Every structure is written in C-alpha cells, then in structure tokens.
C-alpha cells in the first residue's frame, strides 16, 4: 500500500508540471467579441451576404465577416501580437452590401461580448474630389515658369466609398485616365500654355460627381527685345548728349503677356545711372530719350545700354548690349526756314541754346507766328502755345517736330 501511494503522488506532480507549462505559454490577450444583426433600410428586414468589417482604432486589429442566418455577424478582435480592445477604445463597424447600401458606426468598447446592430442606408450623394495643392504654387497672375507643375487631388465619399476618379487633359468629354480607389493622386503637367484638367469621381453606389476643371498655366519662353531705328548703332558717336533708343518687344507663344512697361539700363564708366523718359508710341514699341539725371545733356563718355522686358510668368528677356560715345563738339550753324501762311511742320536739327521753349521759338520766328503746337505722346493730345499768352510754354528740344502757324 505504501508503494502505490507514492506512485500516485509522483504522477500527480508530473501532471501539475505539464499543466503549469501549458499555462505559461498562453498569451496574455483575451477574446473580445463584437456581434449583431444587419437590417435593410427599413430597419426590420435582416440582410445576409453583407460584408461587415470591425476595427479597433487603438490596436488597429481588423476582422471581417459576411452576414448569414438572418443578418448575423460575429467577430473576435483579440490578437496575438496587438492584444484586445480595452474599455473605452473606439470600435468602428463598416457594413457594405455591395450595391450602395452601407453603414459606418463607431462605438466605445464597453465589454465583451458587445452587440452592435446596424441599419443599412442608401448612398445617393456623389463623392467629392478636391485639389489640395498645385506645386510649384503659381504666381499672383496664375502662371508658372518651371516644369513640371504637379496638381494634387484628394477624393472622399460619405458612405459607400470612392470607386475611381477619371481625369482628362483633352476635353470635358475625355478620353479619360482612370485612378482607382480613393487614395490621393497627382497629375504632372509639362506642356507650355494653358492646360485644362477635367476630373470627376464615382462612388461604389454608382453616384457620379459633376465634372470639374482646373487650368495649369506654364510659360517658359522669355520676351524678345529688338532695337529698331532711330537707336544708335553699336559704337556710334552722339554729339548732342541725348540718346534716343527705340525697341520693339514681343512675347512669343504661349504669350502670358508683358508684366509692366519695358525698362532700360544705361550706365557709363562711373556707373552713373541716368535719367530716361519712356513713351509707348505703338503696340509693343517703346521710345526712350536718355539724358543726365537732371535732364541736361549727357557728359562726354562711353555709355553702355540694354533694354529688358518681363512677362507675367516671370521670364525676363533682354536686348543686345550696345555702346554709344557722347562727344559734344561746339559748332556754329546757320539755317533759314521759309514759312508759308497756315501750318508749317518744323524740327530744329540741333539744340539751339537760344531756343529752349515755345515762347523763345516764337520770338525767334517773328511777329507773324500766331501759334506753336506739339503732339504730347504721354497725354495723347496736342499742346498749343499762343504768343503773348502765359500758358502751355512747353520745352523745345532739337530733333522733335512742331507745328508753327503763320499769318
């Protein structure tokens, strides 16, 4: 009897050790069951064949189940590595019948088993596609002068989810490029000019978004600036101290347009920036009369100059660089003007120090002069001086044209 008792004790100890080993290998996670029924839109009729996905937001564990036997589903969110939901965690249940009827419900974990019944809802609302960024960002005029320009899209749907997005750069009717799913996507444009992107999304219920569009404007081509007469030739000599520069500016295709008035840079060896008056005398043609900062003739010296223009996309074009030498050689001159009754068009060939304005010109012509007029290119009108009347006594400059009326 004594030996049998000892055997039983030994066996019991072995069994206990085995059970202890098994217990030590069981993971700490516990099962957490979420279950319920899915009903049709009437809230009464159970629906089988609905895909139900249950997710714990905190643990990221997700399980799916197809409803059966009267619309029932049951999932266990326990996970070997991530654990089970804790009380207070958020549980999201998404039911999708596959025909546009869906339900998305979020509940707080209150304990297992936890019942959550769902009622399917019809999806009648189209998805929404938004532009989240255009990179690089266009300037204040809506243009870019670098490529590619990337348009970033985001799409979303409140119920059934986005099936796909169509976009086209050809026309509002396609042909279309399809981006499946509802993740963000990008469209890159490198073509100069204005490219329109048309786009729309479709959800899993078949709802179609209205077609929308965005314009991408790209101009990589700088304006052209060309000297035209009477601009002095490179290396020419000027004897008046006034340099007249004329340019023609064009903005080649895609032609975003000129941003502002064309500018001129003129300097000499001392880097003295000079004064210039600009006139736009014709479409895309500009005239400059360059002098010293105080408006007097330029000092003798070499003057290097160029003209530049900027389009609204930010491209800058420049003319060639020219150089003119100013050498003012004093000289005596005499000339005779023969006037007829009525209007006479005259121009002083050089700057006469005794003729500086309209009144001094009238005095030099004599008493038969009753009116002197000039065309003001800035105001786009005539300005007239009447001898003896203290008004409109404008400056007179050699090389410009004047109307003289004689009796």
mmCIF file of C-alpha atoms in Angstrom, residues 143 191-194 218-224 250-257 284 311 313 315:
data_model
loop_
_atom_site.group_PDB
_atom_site.id
_atom_site.type_symbol
_atom_site.label_atom_id
_atom_site.label_comp_id
_atom_site.label_asym_id
_atom_site.label_seq_id
_atom_site.Cartn_x
_atom_site.Cartn_y
_atom_site.Cartn_z
ATOM 1 C CA UNK A 143 1.387 81.348 -64.130
ATOM 2 C CA UNK A 191 3.358 71.421 -71.641
ATOM 3 C CA UNK A 192 3.706 75.158 -72.228
ATOM 4 C CA UNK A 193 0.496 77.130 -72.486
ATOM 5 C CA UNK A 194 -2.816 76.681 -70.696
ATOM 6 C CA UNK A 218 3.022 77.411 -67.978
ATOM 7 C CA UNK A 219 5.207 79.920 -69.866
ATOM 8 C CA UNK A 220 8.909 79.086 -70.203
ATOM 9 C CA UNK A 221 9.678 81.488 -73.073
ATOM 10 C CA UNK A 222 11.152 84.921 -72.388
ATOM 11 C CA UNK A 223 10.086 88.058 -74.279
ATOM 12 C CA UNK A 224 12.200 89.241 -77.197
ATOM 13 C CA UNK A 250 7.172 90.695 -78.416
ATOM 14 C CA UNK A 251 6.033 87.934 -76.087
ATOM 15 C CA UNK A 252 6.274 84.658 -78.029
ATOM 16 C CA UNK A 253 3.878 81.735 -77.644
ATOM 17 C CA UNK A 254 2.418 80.865 -75.212
ATOM 18 C CA UNK A 255 2.437 84.630 -74.616
ATOM 19 C CA UNK A 256 1.447 85.093 -70.980
ATOM 20 C CA UNK A 257 1.690 88.864 -71.553
ATOM 21 C CA UNK A 284 4.818 96.807 -78.171
ATOM 22 C CA UNK A 311 6.328 88.755 -68.845
ATOM 23 C CA UNK A 313 5.037 84.397 -65.849
ATOM 24 C CA UNK A 315 10.528 85.342 -67.651
#
